[in-house]
Short mmCIF file of C-alpha atoms in Angstrom, two decimals:
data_model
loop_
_atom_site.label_atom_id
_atom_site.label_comp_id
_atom_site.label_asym_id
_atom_site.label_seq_id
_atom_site.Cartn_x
_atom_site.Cartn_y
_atom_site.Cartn_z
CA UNK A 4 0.00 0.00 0.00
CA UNK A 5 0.99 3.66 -0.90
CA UNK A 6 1.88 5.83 2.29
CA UNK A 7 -1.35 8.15 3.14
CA UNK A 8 -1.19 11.62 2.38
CA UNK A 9 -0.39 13.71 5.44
CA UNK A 10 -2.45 16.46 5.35
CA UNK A 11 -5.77 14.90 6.13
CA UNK A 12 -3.83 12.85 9.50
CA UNK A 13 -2.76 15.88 10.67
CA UNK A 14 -6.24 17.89 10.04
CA UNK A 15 -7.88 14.82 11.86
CA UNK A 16 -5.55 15.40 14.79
CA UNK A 17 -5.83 19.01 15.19
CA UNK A 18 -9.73 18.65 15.08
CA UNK A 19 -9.83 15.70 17.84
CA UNK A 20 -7.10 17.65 19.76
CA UNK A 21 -9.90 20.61 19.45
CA UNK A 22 -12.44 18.51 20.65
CA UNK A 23 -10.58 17.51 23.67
CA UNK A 24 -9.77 20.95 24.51
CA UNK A 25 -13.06 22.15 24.32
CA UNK A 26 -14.67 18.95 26.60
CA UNK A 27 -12.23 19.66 29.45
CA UNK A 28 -12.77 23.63 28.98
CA UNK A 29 -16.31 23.39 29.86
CA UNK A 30 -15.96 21.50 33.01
CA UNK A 31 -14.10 24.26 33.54
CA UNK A 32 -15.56 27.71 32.31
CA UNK A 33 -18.78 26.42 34.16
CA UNK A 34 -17.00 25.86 37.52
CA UNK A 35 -15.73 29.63 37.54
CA UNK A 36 -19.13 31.05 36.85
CA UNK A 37 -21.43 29.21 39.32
CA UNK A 38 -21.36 31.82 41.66
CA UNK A 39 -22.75 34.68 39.20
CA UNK A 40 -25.36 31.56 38.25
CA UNK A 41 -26.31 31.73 41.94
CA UNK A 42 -26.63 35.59 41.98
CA UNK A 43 -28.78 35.62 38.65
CA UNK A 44 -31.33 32.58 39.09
CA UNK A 45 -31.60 33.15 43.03
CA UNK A 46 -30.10 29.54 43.30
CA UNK A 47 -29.01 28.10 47.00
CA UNK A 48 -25.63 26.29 47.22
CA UNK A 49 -27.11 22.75 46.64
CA UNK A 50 -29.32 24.17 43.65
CA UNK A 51 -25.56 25.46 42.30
CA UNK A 52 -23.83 21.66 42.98
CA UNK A 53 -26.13 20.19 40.23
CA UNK A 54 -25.67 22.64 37.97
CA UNK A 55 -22.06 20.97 38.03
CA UNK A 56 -22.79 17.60 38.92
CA UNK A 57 -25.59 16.95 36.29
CA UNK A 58 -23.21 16.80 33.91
CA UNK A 59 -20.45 14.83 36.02
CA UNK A 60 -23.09 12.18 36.01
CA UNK A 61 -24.52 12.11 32.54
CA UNK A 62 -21.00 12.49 31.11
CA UNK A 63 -19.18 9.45 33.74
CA UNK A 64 -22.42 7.21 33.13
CA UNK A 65 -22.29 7.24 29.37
CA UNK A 66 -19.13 7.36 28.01
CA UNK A 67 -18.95 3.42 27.89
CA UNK A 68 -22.26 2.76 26.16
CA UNK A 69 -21.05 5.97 23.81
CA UNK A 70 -17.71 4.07 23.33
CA UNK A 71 -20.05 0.81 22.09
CA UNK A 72 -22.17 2.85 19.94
CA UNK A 73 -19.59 4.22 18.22
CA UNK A 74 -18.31 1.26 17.32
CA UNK A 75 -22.03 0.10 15.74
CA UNK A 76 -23.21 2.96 14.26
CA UNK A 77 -20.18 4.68 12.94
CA UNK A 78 -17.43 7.07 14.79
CA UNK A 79 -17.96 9.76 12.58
CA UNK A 80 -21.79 9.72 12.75
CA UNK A 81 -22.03 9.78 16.87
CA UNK A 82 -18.86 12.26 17.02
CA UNK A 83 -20.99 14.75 15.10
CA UNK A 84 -24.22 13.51 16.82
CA UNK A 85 -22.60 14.29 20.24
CA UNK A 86 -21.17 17.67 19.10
CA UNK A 87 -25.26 18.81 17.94
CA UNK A 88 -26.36 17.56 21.08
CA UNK A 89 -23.41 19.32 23.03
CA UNK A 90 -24.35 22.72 21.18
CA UNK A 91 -27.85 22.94 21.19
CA UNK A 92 -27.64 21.94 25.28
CA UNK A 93 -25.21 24.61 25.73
CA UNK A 94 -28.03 27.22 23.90
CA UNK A 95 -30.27 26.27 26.36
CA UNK A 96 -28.22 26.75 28.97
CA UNK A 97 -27.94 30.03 27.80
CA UNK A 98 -31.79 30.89 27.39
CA UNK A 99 -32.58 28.88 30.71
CA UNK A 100 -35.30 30.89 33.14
CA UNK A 101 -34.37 29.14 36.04
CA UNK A 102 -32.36 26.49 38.09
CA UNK A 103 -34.10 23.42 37.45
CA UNK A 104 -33.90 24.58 33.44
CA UNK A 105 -30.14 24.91 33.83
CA UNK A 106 -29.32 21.63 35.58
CA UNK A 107 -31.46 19.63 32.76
CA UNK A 108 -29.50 21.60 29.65
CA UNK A 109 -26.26 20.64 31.82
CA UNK A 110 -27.23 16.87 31.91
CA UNK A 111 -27.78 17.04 27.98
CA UNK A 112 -24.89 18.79 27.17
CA UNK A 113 -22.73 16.00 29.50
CA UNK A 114 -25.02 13.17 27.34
CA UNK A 115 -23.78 15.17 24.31
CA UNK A 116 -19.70 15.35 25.76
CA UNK A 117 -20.25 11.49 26.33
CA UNK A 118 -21.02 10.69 23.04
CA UNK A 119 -18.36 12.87 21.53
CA UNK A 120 -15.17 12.20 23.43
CA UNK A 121 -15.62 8.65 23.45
CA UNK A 122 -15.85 8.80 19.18
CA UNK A 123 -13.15 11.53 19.07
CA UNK A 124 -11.24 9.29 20.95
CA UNK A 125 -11.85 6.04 18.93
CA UNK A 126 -11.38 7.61 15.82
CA UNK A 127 -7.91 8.93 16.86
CA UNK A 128 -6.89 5.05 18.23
CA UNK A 129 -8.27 4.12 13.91
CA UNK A 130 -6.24 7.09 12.58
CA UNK A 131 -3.23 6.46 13.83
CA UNK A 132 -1.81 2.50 14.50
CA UNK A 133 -0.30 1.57 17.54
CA UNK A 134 3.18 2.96 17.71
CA UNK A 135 5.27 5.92 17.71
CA UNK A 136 2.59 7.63 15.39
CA UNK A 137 -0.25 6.72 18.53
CA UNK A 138 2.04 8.25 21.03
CA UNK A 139 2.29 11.55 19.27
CA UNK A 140 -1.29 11.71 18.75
CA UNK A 141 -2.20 11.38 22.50
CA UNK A 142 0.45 13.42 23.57
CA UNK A 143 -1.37 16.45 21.21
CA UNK A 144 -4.79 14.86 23.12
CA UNK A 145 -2.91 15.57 26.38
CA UNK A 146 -1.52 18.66 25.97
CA UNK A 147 -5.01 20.61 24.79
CA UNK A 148 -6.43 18.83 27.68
CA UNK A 149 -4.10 20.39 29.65
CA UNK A 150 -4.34 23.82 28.13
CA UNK A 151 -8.10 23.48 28.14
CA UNK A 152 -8.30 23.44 32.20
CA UNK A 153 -6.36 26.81 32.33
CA UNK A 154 -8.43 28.03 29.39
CA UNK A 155 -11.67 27.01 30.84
CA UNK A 156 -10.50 28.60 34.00
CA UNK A 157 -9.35 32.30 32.73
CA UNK A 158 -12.14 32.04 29.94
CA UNK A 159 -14.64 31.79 32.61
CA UNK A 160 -13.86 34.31 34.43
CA UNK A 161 -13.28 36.80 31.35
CA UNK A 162 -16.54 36.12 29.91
CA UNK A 163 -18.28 36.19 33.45
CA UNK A 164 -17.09 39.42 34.06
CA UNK A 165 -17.44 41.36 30.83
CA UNK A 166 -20.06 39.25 29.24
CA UNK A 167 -21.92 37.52 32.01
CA UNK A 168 -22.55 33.80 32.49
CA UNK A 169 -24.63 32.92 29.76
CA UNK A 170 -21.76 34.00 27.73
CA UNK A 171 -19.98 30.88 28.82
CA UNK A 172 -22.42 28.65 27.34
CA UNK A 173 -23.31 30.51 24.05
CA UNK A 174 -19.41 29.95 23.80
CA UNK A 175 -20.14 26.16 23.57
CA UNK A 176 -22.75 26.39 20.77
CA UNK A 177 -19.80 28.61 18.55
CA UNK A 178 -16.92 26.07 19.23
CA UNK A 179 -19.17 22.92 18.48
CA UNK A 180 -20.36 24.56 15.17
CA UNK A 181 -16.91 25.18 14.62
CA UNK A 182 -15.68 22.15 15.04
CA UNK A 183 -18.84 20.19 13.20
CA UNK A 184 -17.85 22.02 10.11
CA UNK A 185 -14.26 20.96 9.35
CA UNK A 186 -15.24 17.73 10.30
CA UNK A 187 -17.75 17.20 7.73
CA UNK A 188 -15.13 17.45 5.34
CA UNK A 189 -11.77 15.72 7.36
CA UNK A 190 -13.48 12.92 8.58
CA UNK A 191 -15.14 10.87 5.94
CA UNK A 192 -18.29 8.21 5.85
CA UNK A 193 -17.28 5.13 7.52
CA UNK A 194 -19.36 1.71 8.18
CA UNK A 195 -20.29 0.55 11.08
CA UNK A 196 -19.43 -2.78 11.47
CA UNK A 197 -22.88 -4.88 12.02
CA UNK A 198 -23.63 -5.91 15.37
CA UNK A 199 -23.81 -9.59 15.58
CA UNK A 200 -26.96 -11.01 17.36
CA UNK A 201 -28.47 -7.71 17.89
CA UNK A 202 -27.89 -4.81 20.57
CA UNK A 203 -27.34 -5.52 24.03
CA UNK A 204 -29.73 -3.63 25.57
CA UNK A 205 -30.18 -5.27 28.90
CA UNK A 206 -26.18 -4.48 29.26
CA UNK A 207 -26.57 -1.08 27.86
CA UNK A 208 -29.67 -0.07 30.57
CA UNK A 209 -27.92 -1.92 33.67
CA UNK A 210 -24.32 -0.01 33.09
CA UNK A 211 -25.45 3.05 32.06
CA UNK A 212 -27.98 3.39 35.10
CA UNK A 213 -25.13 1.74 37.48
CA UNK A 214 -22.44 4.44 36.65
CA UNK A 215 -24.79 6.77 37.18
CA UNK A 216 -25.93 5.74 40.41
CA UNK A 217 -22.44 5.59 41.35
CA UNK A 218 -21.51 8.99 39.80
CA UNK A 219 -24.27 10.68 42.00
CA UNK A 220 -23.58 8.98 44.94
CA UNK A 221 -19.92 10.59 44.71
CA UNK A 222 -20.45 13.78 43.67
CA UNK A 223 -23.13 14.28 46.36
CA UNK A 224 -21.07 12.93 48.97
CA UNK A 225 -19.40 16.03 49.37
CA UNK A 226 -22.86 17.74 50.37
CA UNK A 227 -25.33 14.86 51.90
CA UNK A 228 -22.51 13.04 53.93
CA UNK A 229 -20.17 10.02 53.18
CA UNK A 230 -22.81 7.62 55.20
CA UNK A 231 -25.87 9.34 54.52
CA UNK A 232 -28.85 7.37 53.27
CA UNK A 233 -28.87 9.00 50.02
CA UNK A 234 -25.10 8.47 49.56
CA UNK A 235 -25.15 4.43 50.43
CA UNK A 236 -28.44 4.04 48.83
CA UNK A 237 -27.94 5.54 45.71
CA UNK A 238 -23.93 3.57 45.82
CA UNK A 239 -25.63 0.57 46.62
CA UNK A 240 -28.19 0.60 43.81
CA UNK A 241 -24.80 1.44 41.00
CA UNK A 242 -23.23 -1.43 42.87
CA UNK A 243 -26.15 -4.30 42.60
CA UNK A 244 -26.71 -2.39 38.99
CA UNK A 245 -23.06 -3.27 38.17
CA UNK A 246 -22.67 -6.43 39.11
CA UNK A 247 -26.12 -7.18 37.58
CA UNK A 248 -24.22 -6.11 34.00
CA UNK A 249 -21.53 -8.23 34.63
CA UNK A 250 -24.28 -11.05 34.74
CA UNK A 251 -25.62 -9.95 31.97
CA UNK A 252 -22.50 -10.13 29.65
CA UNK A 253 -21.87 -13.64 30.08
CA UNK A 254 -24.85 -14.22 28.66
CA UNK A 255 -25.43 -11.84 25.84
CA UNK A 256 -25.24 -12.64 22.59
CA UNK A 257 -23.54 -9.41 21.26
CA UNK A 258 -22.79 -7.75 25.12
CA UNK A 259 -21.89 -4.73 25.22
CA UNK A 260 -18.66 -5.07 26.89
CA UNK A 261 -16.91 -8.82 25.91
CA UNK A 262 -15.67 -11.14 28.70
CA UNK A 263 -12.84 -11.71 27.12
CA UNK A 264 -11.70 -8.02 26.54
CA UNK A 265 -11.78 -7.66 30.52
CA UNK A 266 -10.30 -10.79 31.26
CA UNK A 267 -7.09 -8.97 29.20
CA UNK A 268 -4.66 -8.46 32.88
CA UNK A 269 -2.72 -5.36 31.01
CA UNK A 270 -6.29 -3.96 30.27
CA UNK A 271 -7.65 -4.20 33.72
CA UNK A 272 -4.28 -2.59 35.22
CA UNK A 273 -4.56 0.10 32.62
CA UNK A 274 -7.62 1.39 33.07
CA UNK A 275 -6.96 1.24 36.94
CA UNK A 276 -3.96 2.96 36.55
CA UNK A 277 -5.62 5.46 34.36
CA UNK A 278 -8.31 6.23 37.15
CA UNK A 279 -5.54 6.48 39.79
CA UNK A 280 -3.75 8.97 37.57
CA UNK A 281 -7.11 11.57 37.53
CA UNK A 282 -7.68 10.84 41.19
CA UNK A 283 -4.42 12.16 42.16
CA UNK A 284 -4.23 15.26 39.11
CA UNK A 285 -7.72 16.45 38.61
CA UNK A 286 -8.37 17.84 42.27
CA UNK A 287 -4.94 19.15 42.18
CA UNK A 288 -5.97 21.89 40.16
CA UNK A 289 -9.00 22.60 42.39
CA UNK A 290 -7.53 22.88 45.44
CA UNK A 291 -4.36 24.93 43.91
CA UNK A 292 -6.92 27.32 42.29
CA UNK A 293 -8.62 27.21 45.89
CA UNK A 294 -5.44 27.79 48.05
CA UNK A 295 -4.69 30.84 45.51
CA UNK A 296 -7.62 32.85 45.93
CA UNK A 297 -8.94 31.57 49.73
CA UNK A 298 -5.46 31.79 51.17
CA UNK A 299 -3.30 34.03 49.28
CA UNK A 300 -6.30 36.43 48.20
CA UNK A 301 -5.96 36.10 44.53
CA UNK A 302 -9.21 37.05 42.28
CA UNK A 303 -10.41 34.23 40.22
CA UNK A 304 -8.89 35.38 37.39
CA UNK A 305 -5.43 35.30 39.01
CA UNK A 306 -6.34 31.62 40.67
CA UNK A 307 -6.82 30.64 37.17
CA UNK A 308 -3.95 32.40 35.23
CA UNK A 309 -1.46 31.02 38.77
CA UNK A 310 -2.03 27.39 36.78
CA UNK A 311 -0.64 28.54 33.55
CA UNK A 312 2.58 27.53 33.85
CA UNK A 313 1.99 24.75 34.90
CA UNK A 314 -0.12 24.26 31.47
CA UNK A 315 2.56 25.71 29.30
CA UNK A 316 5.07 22.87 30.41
CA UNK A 317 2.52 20.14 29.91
CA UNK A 318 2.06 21.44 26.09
CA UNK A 319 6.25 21.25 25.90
CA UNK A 320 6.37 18.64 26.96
CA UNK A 321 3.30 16.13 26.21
CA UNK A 322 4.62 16.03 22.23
CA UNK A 323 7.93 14.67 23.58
CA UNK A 324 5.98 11.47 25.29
CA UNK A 325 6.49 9.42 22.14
CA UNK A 326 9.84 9.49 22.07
CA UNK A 327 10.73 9.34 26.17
CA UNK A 328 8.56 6.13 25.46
CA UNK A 329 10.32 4.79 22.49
CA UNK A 330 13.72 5.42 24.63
CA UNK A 331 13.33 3.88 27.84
CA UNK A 332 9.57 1.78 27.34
CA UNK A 333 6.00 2.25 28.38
CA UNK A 334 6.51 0.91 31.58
CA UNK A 335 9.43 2.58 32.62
CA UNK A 336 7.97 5.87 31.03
CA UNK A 337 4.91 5.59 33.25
CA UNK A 338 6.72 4.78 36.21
CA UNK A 339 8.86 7.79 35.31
CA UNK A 340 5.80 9.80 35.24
CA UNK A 341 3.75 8.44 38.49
CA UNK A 342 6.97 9.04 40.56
CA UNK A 343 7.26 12.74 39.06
CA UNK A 344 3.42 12.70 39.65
CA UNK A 345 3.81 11.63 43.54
CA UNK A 346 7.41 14.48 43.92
CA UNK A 347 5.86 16.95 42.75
CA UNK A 348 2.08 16.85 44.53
CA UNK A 349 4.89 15.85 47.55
CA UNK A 350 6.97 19.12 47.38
CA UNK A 351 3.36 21.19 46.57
CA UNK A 352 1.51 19.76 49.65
CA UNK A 353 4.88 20.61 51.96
CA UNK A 354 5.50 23.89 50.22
CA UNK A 355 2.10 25.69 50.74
CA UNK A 356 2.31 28.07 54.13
CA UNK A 357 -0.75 30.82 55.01
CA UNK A 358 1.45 33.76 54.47
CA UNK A 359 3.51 32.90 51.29
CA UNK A 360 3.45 33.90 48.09
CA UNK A 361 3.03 32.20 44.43
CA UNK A 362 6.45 32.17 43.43
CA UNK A 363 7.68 30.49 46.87
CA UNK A 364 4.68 28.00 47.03
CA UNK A 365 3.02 26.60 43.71
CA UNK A 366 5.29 27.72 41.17
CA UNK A 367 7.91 25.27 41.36
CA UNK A 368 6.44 21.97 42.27
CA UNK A 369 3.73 23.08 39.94
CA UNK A 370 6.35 23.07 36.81
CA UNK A 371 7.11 19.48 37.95
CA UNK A 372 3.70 18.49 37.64
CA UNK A 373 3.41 19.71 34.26
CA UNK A 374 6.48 17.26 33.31
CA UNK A 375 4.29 14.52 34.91
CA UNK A 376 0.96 14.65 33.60
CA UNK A 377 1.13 14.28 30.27
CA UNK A 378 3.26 11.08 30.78
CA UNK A 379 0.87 9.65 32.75
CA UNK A 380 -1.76 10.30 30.75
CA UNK A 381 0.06 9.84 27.44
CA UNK A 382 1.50 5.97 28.67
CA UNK A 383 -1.90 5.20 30.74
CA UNK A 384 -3.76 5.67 27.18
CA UNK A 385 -1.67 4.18 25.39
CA UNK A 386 -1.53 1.21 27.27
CA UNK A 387 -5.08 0.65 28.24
CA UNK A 388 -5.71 0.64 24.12
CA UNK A 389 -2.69 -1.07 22.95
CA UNK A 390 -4.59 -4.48 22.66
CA UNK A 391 -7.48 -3.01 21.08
CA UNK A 392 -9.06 -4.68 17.84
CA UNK A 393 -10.07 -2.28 15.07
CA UNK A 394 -13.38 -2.95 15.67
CA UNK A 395 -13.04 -2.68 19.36
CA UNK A 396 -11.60 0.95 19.32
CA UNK A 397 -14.73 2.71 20.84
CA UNK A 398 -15.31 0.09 23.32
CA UNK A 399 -11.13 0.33 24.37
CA UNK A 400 -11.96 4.73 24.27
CA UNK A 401 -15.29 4.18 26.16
CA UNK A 402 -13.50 1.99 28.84
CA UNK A 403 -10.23 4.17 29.64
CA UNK A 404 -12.68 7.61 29.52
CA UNK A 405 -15.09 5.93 31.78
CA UNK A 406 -11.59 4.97 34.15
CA UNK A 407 -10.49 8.76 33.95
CA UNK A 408 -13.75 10.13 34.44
CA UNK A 409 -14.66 8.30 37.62
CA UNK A 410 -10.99 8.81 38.99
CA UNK A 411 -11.98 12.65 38.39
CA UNK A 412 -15.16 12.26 40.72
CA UNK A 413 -13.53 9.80 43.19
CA UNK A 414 -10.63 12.13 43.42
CA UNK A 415 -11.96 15.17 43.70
CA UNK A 416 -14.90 13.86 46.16
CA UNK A 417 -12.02 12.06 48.26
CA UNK A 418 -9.38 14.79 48.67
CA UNK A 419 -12.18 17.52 49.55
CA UNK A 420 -13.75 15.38 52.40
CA UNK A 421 -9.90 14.73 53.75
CA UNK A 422 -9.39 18.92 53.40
CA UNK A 423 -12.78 19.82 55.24
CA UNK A 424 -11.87 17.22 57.93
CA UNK A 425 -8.92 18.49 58.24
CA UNK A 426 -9.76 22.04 58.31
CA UNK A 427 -12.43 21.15 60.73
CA UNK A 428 -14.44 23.61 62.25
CA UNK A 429 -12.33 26.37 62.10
CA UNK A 430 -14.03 28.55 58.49
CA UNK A 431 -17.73 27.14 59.92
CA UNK A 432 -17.41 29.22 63.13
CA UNK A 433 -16.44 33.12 61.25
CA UNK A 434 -12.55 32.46 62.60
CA UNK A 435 -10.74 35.23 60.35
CA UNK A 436 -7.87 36.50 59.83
CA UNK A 437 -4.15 33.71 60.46
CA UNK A 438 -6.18 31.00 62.27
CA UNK A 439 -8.36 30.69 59.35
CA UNK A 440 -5.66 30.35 56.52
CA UNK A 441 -3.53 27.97 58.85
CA UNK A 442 -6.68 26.12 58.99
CA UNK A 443 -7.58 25.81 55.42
CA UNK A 444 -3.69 25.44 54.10
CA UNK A 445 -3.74 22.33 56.76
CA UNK A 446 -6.59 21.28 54.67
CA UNK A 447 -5.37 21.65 51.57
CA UNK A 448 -2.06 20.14 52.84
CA UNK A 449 -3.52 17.30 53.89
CA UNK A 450 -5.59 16.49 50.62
CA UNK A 451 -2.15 16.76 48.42
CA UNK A 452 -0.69 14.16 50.67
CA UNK A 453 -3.68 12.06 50.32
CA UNK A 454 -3.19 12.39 46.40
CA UNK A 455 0.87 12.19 46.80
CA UNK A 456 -0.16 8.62 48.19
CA UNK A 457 -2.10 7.81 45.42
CA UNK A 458 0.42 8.16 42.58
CA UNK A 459 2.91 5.91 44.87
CA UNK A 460 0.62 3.23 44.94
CA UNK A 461 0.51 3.57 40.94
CA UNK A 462 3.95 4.16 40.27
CA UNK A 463 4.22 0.48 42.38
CA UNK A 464 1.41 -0.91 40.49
CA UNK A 465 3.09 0.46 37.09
CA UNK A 466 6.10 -1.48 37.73
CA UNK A 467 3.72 -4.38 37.14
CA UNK A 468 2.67 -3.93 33.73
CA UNK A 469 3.47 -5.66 31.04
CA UNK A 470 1.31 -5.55 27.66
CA UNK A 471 1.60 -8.62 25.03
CA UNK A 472 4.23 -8.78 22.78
CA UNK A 473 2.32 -7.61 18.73
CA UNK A 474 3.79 -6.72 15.80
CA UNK A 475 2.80 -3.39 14.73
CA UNK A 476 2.88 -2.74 11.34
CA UNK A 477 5.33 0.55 10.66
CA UNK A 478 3.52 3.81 10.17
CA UNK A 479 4.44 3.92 6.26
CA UNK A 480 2.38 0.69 5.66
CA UNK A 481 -0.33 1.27 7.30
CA UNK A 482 -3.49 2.98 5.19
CA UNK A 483 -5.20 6.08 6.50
CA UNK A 484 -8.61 5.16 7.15
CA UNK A 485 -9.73 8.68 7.36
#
């Protein structure tokens, strides 16, 4: 076969890449303008939670039944589908009247994210074969996720201030459309491979509703109480719902997610490893954004811009993954990068004080971080797809996204019960003034060691990983499906 032209690879790329940035942005741009949300729609604290967690839930539930669709009906086809649905959620989040209007359009738009990033993500494992050319291509994933959190973050507060709130979402509905456009053209037709013995829809209804479950029993922990009724019960009923799809896919005839694809040991330890990589990075940039503007009296803006160098490393370095891979291995790489993950949430956690400054406290460690997340990321990816069939490539994307996604929630739900506990009762009770930012820096401290932990225990469990030896064809053989 002739070598594929490179134009339309590298067109494909930059759109996906796009597509990534603009998923993690709006997690983002949202967060930063909940309180003027609050102040225009009259909502209470818990009415404002939903507005974020309705789409934690729809987006963590569905991205593994997105992944399977994909596969079935055609990546390109539920990649646009999920950009409409994304866009036209977004608009009405913009015209919402109320509360309850803006929590709905915030559940569609994370139904709409699902069924996007999982395609986007397949159709960049199709694009590009396993091998150095894979490596680049999540590296570019991992670096506009990167730059989308500190995008999202200074974005948000921008257009919140100049614009108002419902600027943030009409934002949405112009990137989509942006995006939707060039794709139309880059990414052509494709057919879905049949699905044999039907749809699994008894595996489809008892995961989807079971990650749910689980996603709102997390991200409501926070608020109702680790042993609350509402938290166990609604834990419980993912739980039974999970292991009630696992039933269920031993007996399918077409199940939604194969027995055999999970009983793959570098698989499970990938995806694990994957989830343990968000729990320990994704509240990281909460609480530093948090410590900036609680402790050290930054604006929002400035908590937001304080994580941009941070993002400017992680797009030097993320393109560079492929090679640190091809030089030392994936397993040493994401050792490499779980040990940097663990030193350098380490040195942030010891570093922070109530009276310091940027430049003595985040700066630094936060430079190392950069280094470390986009190896993580970059080798957990890789590996958790490596064994991935052609026609498995949105089930592998819908399984490693669901792994991140639920590390996200986990992580950030985890680390900001240990840094209220810690705090204690000290902000509840009006103390101002030094006994209040010693208070809340102990908290804060104490979450980044919790999360220092964390990447340890991966960078131990990385050691164990080992995929299959395959023989990858080279790049220059290999036809551009796209």
């Amino acid at each position: 076969m002739t070598a594929p032209p490179p134009v339309p690879r590298r067109g494909a790329l930059a759109l996906l890449a796009s597509t990534q940035l603009l998923l993690i942005m709006d997690t983002a741009i949202v967060n930063v303008a909940l309180p003027s949300v609050g102040e225009d729609l009259g909502s209470g604290s818990r009415g404002l939670s939903w507005v974020a967690n309705a789409y934690l839930i729809t987006f963590g539930g569905l991205l593994l039944l997105g992944g399977r669709v994909a596969d079935l009906l055609g990546h390109r086809r539920v990649f646009l589908g999920g950009l409409g649905l994304l866009a036209v959620a977004s608009a009405a989040g913009g015209l919402a009247p109320g509360a309850d209007a803006l929590v709905a359009a915030r559940a569609a738009q994370g139904v709409g994210a699902a069924l996007a990033a999982a395609a986007a993500f397949a159709l960049l494992l199709l694009l590009f074969p396993h091998g150095p050319a894979r490596h680049r291509a999540l590296g570019a994933f991992a670096a506009m996720g990167g730059l989308g959190g500190v995008l999202g973050t200074v974005l948000g507060g921008v257009l919140t201030d100049v614009l108002g709130w419902r600027a943030t979402f009409w934002l949405n509905v112009l990137l989509a459309a942006a995006l939707a456009v060039p794709a139309l053209r880059i990414l052509a037709p494709r057919t879905a491979a049949a699905p044999r013995g039907g749809f699994d829809l008894a595996g489809a209804l008892t995961a989807t509703a079971g990650l749910g479950l689980v996603a709102h029993a997390l991200v409501g922990a926070a608020e109702a109480g680790w042993l609350s009724a509402r938290t166990l019960g609604a834990g419980g009923a993912g739980l039974a719902l999970l292991l009630a799809f696992a039933a269920v896919e031993t007996r399918a005839a077409a199940p939604l997610v194969p027995p055999a694809v999970l009983a793959r040991p570098a698989l499970r330890l990938a995806n694990v490893l994957a989830a343990l990589a968000q729990t320990a990075l994704f509240p990281m940039f909460f609480l530093v954004s948090l410590y900036l503007q609680s402790v050290l009296g930054y604006a929002p803006l400035g908590g937001g811009l304080g994580l941009l160098p941070l993002s400017l490393v992680v797009v030097a370095v993320a393109p560079q993954a492929g090679r640190i891979i091809f030089r030392v291995g994936l397993h040493r790489a994401m050792t490499l990068g779980f040990v940097l993950l663990c030193a350098g949430t380490l040195w942030l956690a010891l570093a922070l004080t109530p009276d310091g400054t940027f430049a003595s406290t985040v700066l630094a460690p936060s430079l190392l971080l950069g280094a470390a997340l986009p190896l993580v990321m970059v080798t957990t990816n890789v590996a958790a797809t490596a064994e991935a069939a052609p026609e498995e490539t949105g089930l592998a994307s819908g399984l490693v996204n669901t792994s991140q996604q639920f590390g996200s929630v986990l992580g950030l739900a985890v680390l900001v019960a240990v840094a209220a506990a810690r705090t204690g009762d000290t902000t509840r009770t009006g103390a101002a003034g030094a006994a209040r930012a010693a208070a809340e820096t102990a908290g804060f401290r104490a979450a980044l060691l919790t999360g220092a932990a964390l990447a340890a225990l991966a960078a131990l469990l990385s050691v164990r990983l080992h995929l299959p030896e395959r023989a990858a064809a080279p790049e220059d053989r290999m036809p551009d499906p796209y």
